[in-house]
Coordinates of C-alpha atoms in Angstrom, one line a residue:
Chain N
M28 CA 1.7 9.7 -128.3
P29 CA 0.2 11.8 -131.6
M30 CA -3.5 12.0 -131.4
T31 CA -6.1 12.8 -134.5
I32 CA -8.9 15.9 -133.7
A33 CA -11.3 13.4 -132.9
E34 CA -9.3 11.6 -130.2
K35 CA -7.9 14.8 -128.6
I36 CA -11.8 15.8 -127.9
L37 CA -12.4 13.2 -126.4
A38 CA -9.3 12.1 -124.2
A39 CA -9.6 16.4 -123.1
K40 CA -13.7 15.4 -122.1
S41 CA -12.9 13.0 -120.8
G42 CA -9.9 13.6 -118.4
N43 CA -7.4 11.8 -119.8
K44 CA -4.0 12.3 -121.3
H45 CA -4.7 9.6 -124.3
V46 CA -7.0 7.7 -125.5
E47 CA -6.9 4.9 -128.2
P48 CA -9.6 3.9 -130.7
G49 CA -12.0 0.9 -129.4
E50 CA -11.8 2.4 -126.1
L51 CA -14.8 3.6 -124.2
V52 CA -15.1 6.7 -121.9
I53 CA -17.4 8.4 -120.0
A54 CA -17.0 12.0 -121.2
D55 CA -18.5 15.2 -119.7
V56 CA -20.3 17.4 -122.7
D57 CA -20.4 21.0 -123.3
L58 CA -24.2 20.8 -124.7
V59 CA -27.0 18.3 -125.4
L60 CA -29.6 18.7 -128.3
A61 CA -33.1 17.7 -128.9
N62 CA -35.9 19.0 -131.4
D63 CA -40.2 18.6 -131.1
I64 CA -39.3 15.0 -132.1
T65 CA -36.8 13.6 -130.2
A66 CA -37.4 15.7 -126.7
P67 CA -40.9 14.2 -125.8
I68 CA -39.3 10.9 -125.6
A69 CA -36.3 12.3 -123.8
I70 CA -39.0 14.0 -121.3
K71 CA -40.8 10.8 -120.4
E72 CA -37.3 9.2 -119.2
F73 CA -36.3 12.1 -117.7
R74 CA -39.1 11.8 -115.3
A75 CA -39.6 8.6 -115.8
A76 CA -36.3 8.3 -113.4
G77 CA -37.4 10.8 -111.1
A78 CA -34.8 13.4 -111.8
K79 CA -36.4 16.9 -111.0
K80 CA -33.5 18.9 -111.9
V81 CA -31.8 19.2 -115.5
W82 CA -28.1 18.9 -114.4
D83 CA -27.5 22.3 -116.2
R84 CA -30.0 24.4 -117.1
T85 CA -27.8 26.4 -119.8
K86 CA -25.9 23.3 -121.5
I87 CA -29.2 21.8 -123.1
A88 CA -30.8 23.3 -126.0
L89 CA -34.3 22.1 -126.9
V90 CA -35.4 23.6 -130.8
P91 CA -38.8 22.4 -131.2
D92 CA -37.9 22.7 -135.8
H93 CA -39.5 19.8 -137.4
F94 CA -43.4 19.7 -137.4
T95 CA -43.0 23.7 -136.3
P96 CA -45.2 25.9 -137.5
N97 CA -47.2 22.5 -135.1
K98 CA -48.7 20.6 -138.1
D99 CA -51.2 19.1 -136.3
I100 CA -52.9 18.2 -132.8
K101 CA -50.3 15.5 -132.2
S102 CA -47.1 17.8 -132.9
A103 CA -48.6 20.8 -131.4
E104 CA -48.8 18.0 -127.8
Q105 CA -45.5 17.6 -128.6
A106 CA -43.7 21.0 -129.0
K107 CA -46.1 22.0 -126.0
M108 CA -44.2 19.2 -124.1
L109 CA -40.8 21.1 -124.8
R110 CA -42.4 24.3 -124.0
D111 CA -43.1 22.9 -120.6
F112 CA -40.4 21.2 -119.3
A113 CA -38.1 24.5 -120.8
H114 CA -40.2 27.3 -118.5
E115 CA -40.1 24.4 -115.5
Q116 CA -36.3 23.5 -115.5
K117 CA -36.1 27.3 -117.0
L118 CA -33.1 26.4 -119.7
T119 CA -31.5 29.4 -121.4
H120 CA -31.6 27.9 -124.6
Y121 CA -35.2 27.0 -125.5
Y122 CA -36.2 28.2 -129.3
D123 CA -40.0 29.1 -129.7
Q124 CA -41.3 30.3 -132.7
S125 CA -40.6 33.6 -131.7
D126 CA -36.3 33.0 -132.4
V127 CA -36.6 29.1 -134.3
G128 CA -34.2 28.2 -136.9
I129 CA -33.4 24.7 -137.9
E130 CA -31.0 23.3 -135.0
H131 CA -28.1 22.9 -136.9
A132 CA -27.8 26.2 -139.2
L133 CA -29.2 27.9 -135.9
L134 CA -26.9 26.9 -133.3
P135 CA -23.4 27.3 -134.9
E136 CA -25.3 30.7 -135.8
Q137 CA -26.3 32.1 -132.5
G138 CA -22.3 31.1 -130.8
V139 CA -24.3 28.1 -128.9
V140 CA -21.2 25.3 -130.2
V141 CA -17.9 26.3 -130.4
P142 CA -14.7 24.5 -131.4
G143 CA -13.4 22.4 -129.4
D144 CA -16.6 21.3 -127.7
L145 CA -18.2 17.6 -127.2
V146 CA -22.0 18.1 -128.2
I147 CA -24.5 15.2 -128.0
G148 CA -27.7 16.0 -130.2
A149 CA -31.1 13.9 -130.6
D150 CA -31.2 14.4 -134.2
S151 CA -28.9 12.5 -136.7
H152 CA -27.4 15.5 -138.1
T153 CA -26.4 16.8 -135.0
C154 CA -22.4 15.9 -136.8
T155 CA -22.6 19.5 -138.1
Y156 CA -20.7 21.4 -135.6
G157 CA -17.7 19.5 -136.8
A158 CA -16.8 22.0 -139.0
L159 CA -16.0 24.4 -136.2
G160 CA -13.9 21.5 -135.2
A161 CA -16.5 20.4 -132.1
F162 CA -16.8 16.8 -131.6
A163 CA -20.6 16.5 -132.3
T164 CA -22.8 13.5 -132.6
G165 CA -26.1 12.4 -133.1
V166 CA -27.9 10.0 -130.1
G167 CA -30.9 8.4 -128.9
S168 CA -32.9 10.6 -127.0
T169 CA -32.2 8.2 -124.3
D170 CA -28.6 9.2 -124.3
A171 CA -30.4 12.4 -124.6
A172 CA -32.2 12.2 -121.1
F173 CA -29.2 10.7 -119.4
A174 CA -27.2 13.7 -120.4
M175 CA -29.5 16.3 -119.7
M176 CA -29.4 14.3 -115.9
T177 CA -25.9 13.6 -115.5
G178 CA -24.0 15.9 -118.7
K179 CA -22.4 12.7 -119.5
A180 CA -21.9 10.6 -121.9
W181 CA -20.4 7.2 -123.4
F182 CA -18.4 6.9 -126.5
K183 CA -16.2 4.7 -127.9
I184 CA -13.2 5.9 -129.5
P185 CA -13.8 5.9 -133.2
Q186 CA -11.4 5.0 -135.7
S187 CA -10.4 8.3 -137.9
I188 CA -10.2 7.9 -141.9
R189 CA -9.0 11.5 -143.2
F190 CA -9.9 12.7 -146.7
V191 CA -7.6 15.0 -148.7
Y192 CA -9.6 16.7 -151.2
R193 CA -7.7 18.5 -154.0
G194 CA -7.2 20.3 -157.8
K195 CA -9.0 22.9 -158.9
L196 CA -13.0 23.2 -158.3
N197 CA -15.0 23.2 -161.4
K198 CA -17.8 25.5 -162.5
W199 CA -20.7 25.5 -159.9
V200 CA -19.2 22.4 -157.9
S201 CA -20.3 23.1 -154.5
S202 CA -19.2 21.7 -150.4
K203 CA -22.2 19.8 -151.2
D204 CA -21.0 18.1 -154.8
L205 CA -17.8 17.0 -152.9
I206 CA -19.3 15.4 -149.9
L207 CA -21.8 13.8 -152.9
H208 CA -19.3 12.0 -154.2
T209 CA -17.4 11.0 -151.0
I210 CA -21.0 9.2 -150.2
G211 CA -20.8 8.0 -153.7
D212 CA -17.0 6.9 -153.1
I213 CA -17.4 4.9 -149.8
G214 CA -20.9 4.0 -149.6
V215 CA -23.6 4.5 -146.8
D216 CA -21.6 2.3 -144.5
G217 CA -18.3 3.5 -145.8
A218 CA -17.3 5.4 -142.9
L219 CA -19.8 3.5 -140.1
Y220 CA -18.6 4.0 -136.3
R221 CA -15.4 6.0 -137.8
A222 CA -15.2 10.0 -137.4
M223 CA -14.4 11.8 -140.4
E224 CA -12.0 14.4 -141.2
F225 CA -11.9 16.2 -143.8
T226 CA -8.3 18.2 -145.1
G227 CA -6.9 19.5 -148.0
P228 CA -6.4 22.8 -149.8
V229 CA -9.7 23.0 -151.1
I230 CA -11.6 22.5 -147.7
D231 CA -9.1 25.1 -146.5
K232 CA -10.9 27.5 -148.8
L233 CA -14.0 26.2 -148.2
S234 CA -16.7 29.5 -146.1
M235 CA -18.4 28.1 -142.5
D236 CA -21.7 28.0 -144.4
A237 CA -20.0 25.5 -147.4
R238 CA -18.0 23.5 -144.9
M239 CA -21.3 22.6 -142.6
T240 CA -22.8 21.7 -145.6
M241 CA -19.9 18.7 -145.6
S242 CA -19.9 17.6 -141.9
N243 CA -23.5 18.0 -141.7
M244 CA -24.0 14.8 -144.2
A245 CA -20.9 12.7 -142.4
I246 CA -24.0 10.6 -140.8
E247 CA -25.1 9.4 -144.5
A248 CA -22.3 7.7 -145.0
G249 CA -22.3 5.9 -141.5
G250 CA -19.6 8.3 -139.8
K251 CA -20.0 9.8 -135.9
A252 CA -18.6 12.2 -136.9
G253 CA -17.7 15.0 -139.7
L254 CA -14.2 16.8 -138.7
M255 CA -12.2 19.7 -139.5
N256 CA -9.5 21.4 -138.0
P257 CA -10.0 25.4 -136.8
D258 CA -8.1 27.7 -138.9
E259 CA -8.3 31.0 -139.5
T260 CA -11.9 31.0 -141.6
T261 CA -13.0 29.1 -138.3
L262 CA -12.2 31.8 -135.7
K263 CA -13.6 34.9 -137.7
Y264 CA -17.2 33.1 -138.0
V265 CA -16.9 32.4 -133.6
K266 CA -15.6 35.7 -132.5
G267 CA -18.5 38.2 -132.3
R268 CA -20.7 35.2 -132.0
A269 CA -19.4 32.5 -129.5
E270 CA -21.1 32.3 -126.1
H271 CA -18.3 30.3 -124.4
K272 CA -14.8 30.1 -125.0
W273 CA -13.7 28.5 -127.5
K274 CA -10.7 25.7 -127.4
V275 CA -9.0 24.7 -130.9
F276 CA -7.7 21.7 -130.9
T277 CA -6.1 20.1 -133.9
S278 CA -4.7 16.6 -135.8
D279 CA -1.3 16.2 -135.0
P280 CA 0.7 15.5 -138.4
D281 CA 1.7 12.0 -137.5
A282 CA -1.6 10.9 -136.4
K283 CA -3.0 7.3 -136.8
Y284 CA -5.8 7.4 -139.5
E285 CA -7.1 3.8 -140.2
K286 CA -7.4 5.3 -143.9
V287 CA -6.2 7.9 -146.3
I288 CA -8.4 8.7 -149.3
E289 CA -7.4 11.6 -151.9
Y290 CA -9.8 13.1 -154.3
D291 CA -8.8 15.3 -157.1
C292 CA -11.8 17.8 -157.4
A293 CA -10.7 19.1 -160.5
K294 CA -12.3 15.4 -161.5
I295 CA -15.6 15.9 -159.8
E296 CA -18.8 17.3 -161.6
P297 CA -22.0 18.6 -160.1
V298 CA -23.0 15.4 -158.6
V299 CA -27.2 14.1 -157.9
S300 CA -27.4 11.1 -155.7
C301 CA -30.5 9.3 -157.3
P302 CA -32.8 7.3 -155.3
S303 CA -33.3 5.7 -152.6
L304 CA -29.8 5.9 -150.8
P305 CA -27.4 8.5 -151.1
E306 CA -24.1 7.2 -152.2
N307 CA -26.2 6.4 -155.6
T308 CA -24.7 9.0 -157.1
K309 CA -25.0 10.0 -160.7
P310 CA -23.2 13.3 -162.6
A311 CA -26.0 15.7 -163.2
S312 CA -24.8 16.0 -166.6
A313 CA -26.3 12.4 -167.1
L314 CA -30.0 12.8 -165.1
K315 CA -30.9 15.1 -168.1
K316 CA -33.7 13.0 -168.8
V317 CA -35.1 12.8 -165.1
S318 CA -38.5 15.5 -164.9
V319 CA -39.0 16.9 -161.9
D320 CA -42.5 18.0 -159.6
Q321 CA -40.5 19.7 -156.6
S322 CA -36.9 21.3 -155.8
V323 CA -36.4 21.9 -152.2
I324 CA -34.2 24.8 -151.9
G325 CA -33.1 25.1 -147.7
S326 CA -32.5 22.3 -144.1
C327 CA -29.6 22.3 -142.0
T328 CA -27.5 21.5 -145.0
N329 CA -28.4 24.0 -147.8
G330 CA -30.2 26.4 -146.2
R331 CA -27.7 28.9 -145.1
M332 CA -26.8 32.1 -146.5
E333 CA -24.5 31.0 -149.1
D334 CA -27.2 28.6 -150.9
L335 CA -29.6 31.4 -151.0
R336 CA -27.7 33.4 -152.8
I337 CA -26.5 30.8 -155.1
A338 CA -30.7 29.5 -156.0
A339 CA -31.8 33.8 -156.2
Q340 CA -28.1 34.4 -159.0
L341 CA -29.8 31.7 -160.9
L342 CA -33.8 32.5 -160.5
K343 CA -32.8 36.6 -161.0
G344 CA -34.9 37.3 -164.0
R345 CA -35.6 33.6 -164.5
K346 CA -39.1 31.6 -164.1
I347 CA -39.2 28.4 -162.6
N348 CA -41.0 25.9 -164.4
S349 CA -44.8 25.8 -164.5
R350 CA -45.2 21.7 -163.9
V351 CA -42.7 22.5 -160.8
R352 CA -43.3 23.6 -157.1
C353 CA -40.3 25.2 -155.8
L354 CA -39.7 25.3 -151.8
I355 CA -37.0 27.9 -150.5
F356 CA -37.0 27.6 -147.0
P357 CA -34.3 29.8 -144.8
G358 CA -32.0 28.0 -142.4
T359 CA -32.8 30.7 -139.6
R360 CA -34.1 33.9 -138.7
E361 CA -31.3 36.1 -139.3
I362 CA -31.0 34.2 -142.7
Y363 CA -34.2 34.9 -143.3
L364 CA -33.6 38.6 -142.3
Q365 CA -30.7 39.1 -144.2
A366 CA -31.9 37.2 -147.4
L367 CA -34.8 40.1 -146.9
K368 CA -32.1 42.8 -147.5
E369 CA -30.3 41.7 -149.9
G370 CA -33.3 41.7 -151.8
L371 CA -33.6 37.8 -152.3
I372 CA -36.9 36.9 -151.4
E373 CA -38.3 39.3 -154.0
T374 CA -36.1 37.2 -156.8
F375 CA -37.4 34.3 -155.4
V376 CA -41.6 35.3 -155.2
K377 CA -40.9 36.9 -159.0
A378 CA -39.2 33.5 -160.2
G379 CA -42.5 31.7 -158.9
A380 CA -41.1 30.1 -155.5
I381 CA -42.5 29.6 -152.4
F382 CA -40.1 31.4 -149.8
S383 CA -41.4 29.7 -146.4
M384 CA -40.3 29.7 -142.3
P385 CA -36.9 28.1 -141.4
T386 CA -38.3 24.2 -140.7
C387 CA -37.4 20.8 -141.5
G388 CA -40.7 19.9 -142.8
P389 CA -40.2 18.8 -145.8
C390 CA -36.8 17.4 -146.2
L391 CA -38.3 14.5 -144.2
G392 CA -41.7 14.3 -145.5
G393 CA -43.3 16.0 -142.2
H394 CA -45.7 18.8 -144.1
M395 CA -45.0 22.0 -146.4
G396 CA -44.2 20.1 -149.1
I397 CA -45.5 16.2 -149.8
L398 CA -44.8 14.5 -152.6
A399 CA -47.7 12.9 -154.1
K400 CA -47.1 8.8 -155.3
G401 CA -44.8 8.7 -158.6
E402 CA -43.5 12.6 -157.8
V403 CA -39.8 13.6 -158.7
A404 CA -38.6 16.0 -156.0
I405 CA -34.7 17.3 -156.1
S406 CA -33.5 19.0 -153.0
T407 CA -30.3 19.9 -151.3
T408 CA -31.7 18.2 -148.2
N409 CA -29.5 15.3 -146.8
R410 CA -32.0 11.9 -147.1
N411 CA -33.8 10.0 -150.4
F412 CA -34.4 7.5 -148.6
V413 CA -37.9 5.4 -150.4
G414 CA -41.4 7.6 -149.0
R415 CA -38.4 10.0 -147.6
M416 CA -40.9 13.4 -148.2
G417 CA -44.2 11.7 -149.2
H418 CA -45.8 8.8 -150.8
T419 CA -43.3 5.6 -151.1
E420 CA -43.5 5.3 -154.5
S421 CA -42.2 9.1 -154.7
S422 CA -38.7 9.6 -155.4
V423 CA -35.8 12.3 -153.9
Y424 CA -32.5 13.2 -155.9
L425 CA -30.4 15.5 -153.9
A426 CA -28.3 17.9 -155.1
S427 CA -26.5 21.0 -154.4
P428 CA -29.0 24.6 -154.6
A429 CA -27.4 25.6 -157.8
V430 CA -28.5 22.0 -159.3
A431 CA -31.5 22.4 -157.6
A432 CA -32.6 25.7 -158.9
A433 CA -31.1 25.5 -162.5
S434 CA -34.0 22.2 -162.9
A435 CA -36.7 24.0 -161.2
I436 CA -36.5 26.6 -164.1
L437 CA -35.7 23.9 -166.8
G438 CA -38.5 21.1 -165.1
R439 CA -35.8 18.1 -165.5
I440 CA -32.7 18.1 -163.8
G441 CA -30.1 20.0 -165.4
T442 CA -27.1 21.9 -164.3
P443 CA -27.0 26.0 -165.1
D444 CA -24.9 26.0 -168.1
E445 CA -27.9 24.3 -169.4
L446 CA -29.5 28.3 -168.4
K447 CA -30.2 30.7 -171.3
Chain X
M23 CA -31.3 -14.3 -122.0
N24 CA -32.5 -17.2 -124.6
L25 CA -34.6 -15.9 -127.6
K26 CA -36.9 -18.2 -129.9
G27 CA -39.1 -16.7 -132.9
K28 CA -39.9 -16.7 -136.5
V29 CA -37.9 -15.0 -138.7
W30 CA -38.9 -11.8 -141.1
K31 CA -36.1 -11.0 -143.2
F32 CA -35.1 -7.6 -145.1
G33 CA -32.1 -6.8 -146.8
N34 CA -29.5 -4.1 -146.3
D35 CA -29.7 -0.8 -145.3
I36 CA -32.8 -0.6 -144.0
D37 CA -32.9 2.8 -143.1
T38 CA -35.1 4.5 -140.1
D39 CA -37.5 5.7 -142.5
L40 CA -38.7 2.4 -144.0
I41 CA -38.8 1.1 -139.8
I42 CA -41.3 3.9 -138.6
P43 CA -42.1 6.6 -141.0
A44 CA -41.5 10.5 -140.5
R45 CA -45.3 10.7 -140.8
Y46 CA -46.1 9.2 -137.8
L47 CA -43.5 11.1 -135.8
N48 CA -46.1 12.8 -133.6
T49 CA -46.3 10.3 -131.5
S50 CA -44.2 9.0 -129.3
D51 CA -46.5 6.7 -128.1
P52 CA -44.8 3.1 -128.7
E53 CA -48.2 1.0 -129.2
E54 CA -48.7 3.7 -132.0
L55 CA -45.6 3.8 -133.2
A56 CA -45.7 -0.4 -133.1
K57 CA -49.3 -0.4 -135.9
H58 CA -46.6 1.1 -138.7
C59 CA -43.3 -1.0 -137.6
M60 CA -41.6 -1.2 -140.8
E61 CA -44.7 -0.4 -143.1
D62 CA -42.6 1.6 -145.8
A63 CA -40.5 -1.8 -146.3
D64 CA -43.7 -4.1 -146.2
R65 CA -46.8 -2.5 -145.5
T66 CA -48.7 -5.9 -144.5
F67 CA -46.1 -6.3 -141.3
A68 CA -47.5 -5.0 -138.2
G69 CA -50.3 -6.9 -138.9
K70 CA -48.7 -10.2 -139.2
V71 CA -45.9 -10.2 -137.0
G72 CA -46.3 -12.1 -133.7
K73 CA -44.8 -11.7 -130.3
G74 CA -40.9 -13.0 -129.9
D75 CA -40.8 -13.3 -133.8
I76 CA -37.7 -12.2 -135.6
I77 CA -36.3 -9.8 -137.8
T78 CA -33.1 -10.8 -139.6
A79 CA -31.8 -8.4 -142.2
G80 CA -27.8 -7.4 -144.2
K81 CA -25.4 -4.2 -143.7
N82 CA -26.1 -1.3 -142.4
F83 CA -29.7 -1.8 -140.5
G84 CA -31.1 1.2 -138.9
C85 CA -29.4 4.0 -140.7
G86 CA -30.4 6.8 -141.5
S87 CA -31.9 9.3 -138.7
S88 CA -31.1 9.3 -134.8
R89 CA -35.3 8.7 -133.8
E90 CA -35.4 6.6 -130.8
H91 CA -38.6 5.2 -131.9
A92 CA -37.7 2.8 -135.2
P93 CA -36.3 0.0 -132.4
V94 CA -39.0 1.7 -129.7
A95 CA -41.2 0.8 -132.7
I96 CA -39.6 -2.9 -133.3
K97 CA -40.0 -3.4 -129.5
A98 CA -43.6 -2.3 -129.0
A99 CA -45.0 -4.5 -132.5
G100 CA -43.8 -8.2 -129.9
V101 CA -40.5 -8.3 -132.1
S102 CA -38.1 -10.3 -129.6
C103 CA -34.8 -9.3 -131.4
V104 CA -32.9 -7.6 -134.7
I105 CA -29.9 -10.2 -136.3
A106 CA -28.0 -8.3 -138.6
K107 CA -24.8 -8.3 -140.4
D108 CA -23.9 -4.6 -138.5
F109 CA -26.4 -2.0 -136.9
A110 CA -26.4 1.8 -137.9
R111 CA -24.6 3.0 -135.2
I112 CA -27.0 5.7 -133.1
F113 CA -29.4 2.8 -134.1
Y114 CA -26.7 0.6 -132.6
R115 CA -26.3 2.4 -129.0
N116 CA -30.4 3.6 -129.1
S117 CA -31.5 -0.2 -129.1
F118 CA -29.0 -1.0 -126.1
N119 CA -30.2 2.2 -124.2
I120 CA -33.7 0.9 -124.4
G121 CA -33.6 -2.6 -124.1
L122 CA -34.4 -4.0 -127.6
P123 CA -31.6 -6.9 -128.3
I124 CA -29.5 -6.9 -130.9
F125 CA -27.1 -9.3 -132.5
E126 CA -24.6 -9.1 -135.4
S127 CA -23.6 -12.5 -137.3
E128 CA -22.5 -11.9 -141.2
E129 CA -23.7 -16.1 -141.1
A130 CA -26.8 -16.0 -139.7
S131 CA -27.7 -12.6 -142.1
L132 CA -27.1 -14.2 -144.9
K133 CA -28.0 -18.2 -144.1
I134 CA -31.5 -17.5 -142.2
E135 CA -34.5 -17.5 -144.6
Q136 CA -37.8 -16.0 -144.3
G137 CA -40.0 -18.1 -142.2
D138 CA -37.2 -19.9 -140.2
T139 CA -37.5 -20.9 -136.5
V140 CA -34.6 -19.6 -135.0
E141 CA -32.9 -19.8 -131.5
I142 CA -30.6 -17.3 -129.9
D143 CA -28.7 -18.3 -126.5
A144 CA -27.1 -14.3 -126.2
D145 CA -25.4 -16.3 -123.1
K146 CA -23.2 -19.0 -125.0
G147 CA -23.1 -16.3 -128.1
V148 CA -25.0 -18.6 -130.1
I149 CA -28.1 -19.3 -133.2
T150 CA -29.3 -22.2 -133.9
N151 CA -31.6 -22.3 -137.0
V152 CA -34.0 -24.7 -135.6
T153 CA -35.5 -25.2 -139.5
K154 CA -32.4 -25.4 -140.8
K155 CA -30.4 -27.6 -138.0
E156 CA -27.5 -25.2 -138.5
T157 CA -25.5 -23.2 -136.1
Y158 CA -24.2 -19.4 -136.1
R159 CA -21.9 -17.5 -134.0
V160 CA -22.9 -14.2 -132.8
K161 CA -20.6 -11.3 -132.5
P162 CA -19.4 -10.9 -129.0
I163 CA -21.3 -7.3 -127.0
P164 CA -18.8 -6.0 -125.9
P165 CA -18.7 -5.5 -121.9
F166 CA -19.7 -2.0 -121.7
M167 CA -22.7 -2.8 -122.9
Q168 CA -23.4 -5.6 -121.6
E169 CA -23.2 -3.9 -118.1
L170 CA -26.0 -1.7 -119.8
V171 CA -27.8 -4.7 -120.9
A172 CA -27.8 -6.1 -116.8
A173 CA -28.1 -2.6 -115.3
G174 CA -31.2 -2.5 -117.0
G175 CA -30.8 0.1 -119.8
L176 CA -28.6 3.4 -119.6
I177 CA -31.0 5.6 -117.6
N178 CA -31.1 2.5 -114.6
Y179 CA -27.1 2.7 -115.3
G180 CA -27.2 6.2 -114.6
K181 CA -29.0 6.5 -111.7
K182 CA -26.9 4.1 -110.1
K183 CA -23.0 5.4 -111.1
F184 CA -24.3 9.2 -110.9
K185 CA -25.8 11.9 -108.6
I186 CA -29.1 12.4 -109.5
K187 CA -30.7 16.0 -109.0

């Protein structure tokens, strides 16, 4: 019986030869992840259940990346809960400030997640690892606590939707534009409970950095996972960094999909998602009248090396508009160091940008870049909900690093083609 | 399970940032979270919601983040259940896992209005709008989810079924 990549991984991890959409399975997970917002509840649940020891101290990742460096006393207490628990349980994948990064940039980079893994994370953007050909999905703290105790999680086998991207990418169109375009097309619940599978010649040519940007935002269409079939690019990425053995699962050519949706990428321009839902997409060129107060480049969506290089390419020798605060956040320490070696940080600082530590801070209106009433941000992050980055009457426009960097220079939404 | 209460009605795509803004996620204390429940959708909600009241909404309720703080805040605010056309996947999971009753009903989501009093018979899968004298069908809860509810949430279910160290 043919299966999709999603079905194959869930079948293998639940000890089944075959699974069908709608079926409920209890499966063995390869990794459980939680952060400084979600782990405290999981730890409390773990203790309340009377558990003394985690199921496997090598398969739990705690990444305090949201309100760190600690933004206030309460956040410091939460981060301390993770630290104490990690030391008590001798967790091998606890990332303190000396080696922390934004979880979904960090774990693939460190080879903690590899193709064929089944990962649950108490963070909705856990779906990022779908780009590696892992089945990875966001859950809540109680699910994380349950898996920390048992190594297991329950899954309803999702139906799969296949997305096929063909045609030649236009100049300045990135994988961020492709995923924003897709969400604009199907809506924020267009893939509710579904596994999204991204395929086609355009995907085949994307780098791992670019692929992770797409899988990262599957949740913004309601998706349970955002999968890609591993290929040479994937294997080249995991070789040398994989911590454990990987297994390549790929969809059978005759696997069953609920829907197949095709896009001609030649028709896609740089896209911006307007407030206050990621589905409100418009071409960037149609938003030239929107002035911006802040431009954020970074996050688990677009804080990787390729993203910083594009921003630096545009900012080199130019100045950020005097009315704009441009905040740049690398995803991890390795990315930070690489940016340093390549001279990108100097470029950013000279252009007038603020270059910071890896943190989720501003993306969720946590800290390090909050918006005042009436202010407007353009951001490479993943959500533009009401009040997402600050005041409920502030607004967020989502875009690619190229558009966010160009807009920082222009002082309004615009594209790199407009730069002198 | 029977629930009865006054309705507070919300729209489509109510996201987790509206339910509990991230600026309050530096705590996981339910009482503290309850004070800010639905704050960015309705600033006065926490002050006026009564014990046993019911939230109704349109499609995709709870979309966005995985924060369990969202159903926790709703539950701790005294809300007895949420009725919506449908729920975002993680919110759906979290609600069952922590024991916040949620019901899917397109008809109820459309017809129930702000301030109506409704009664839910969860076993029969029927919502009665006491104010309007109407009844609506609830989408049946899958058997596994019923097992979770019967066990008292996921953790208790796990303690019965698996060996915990």
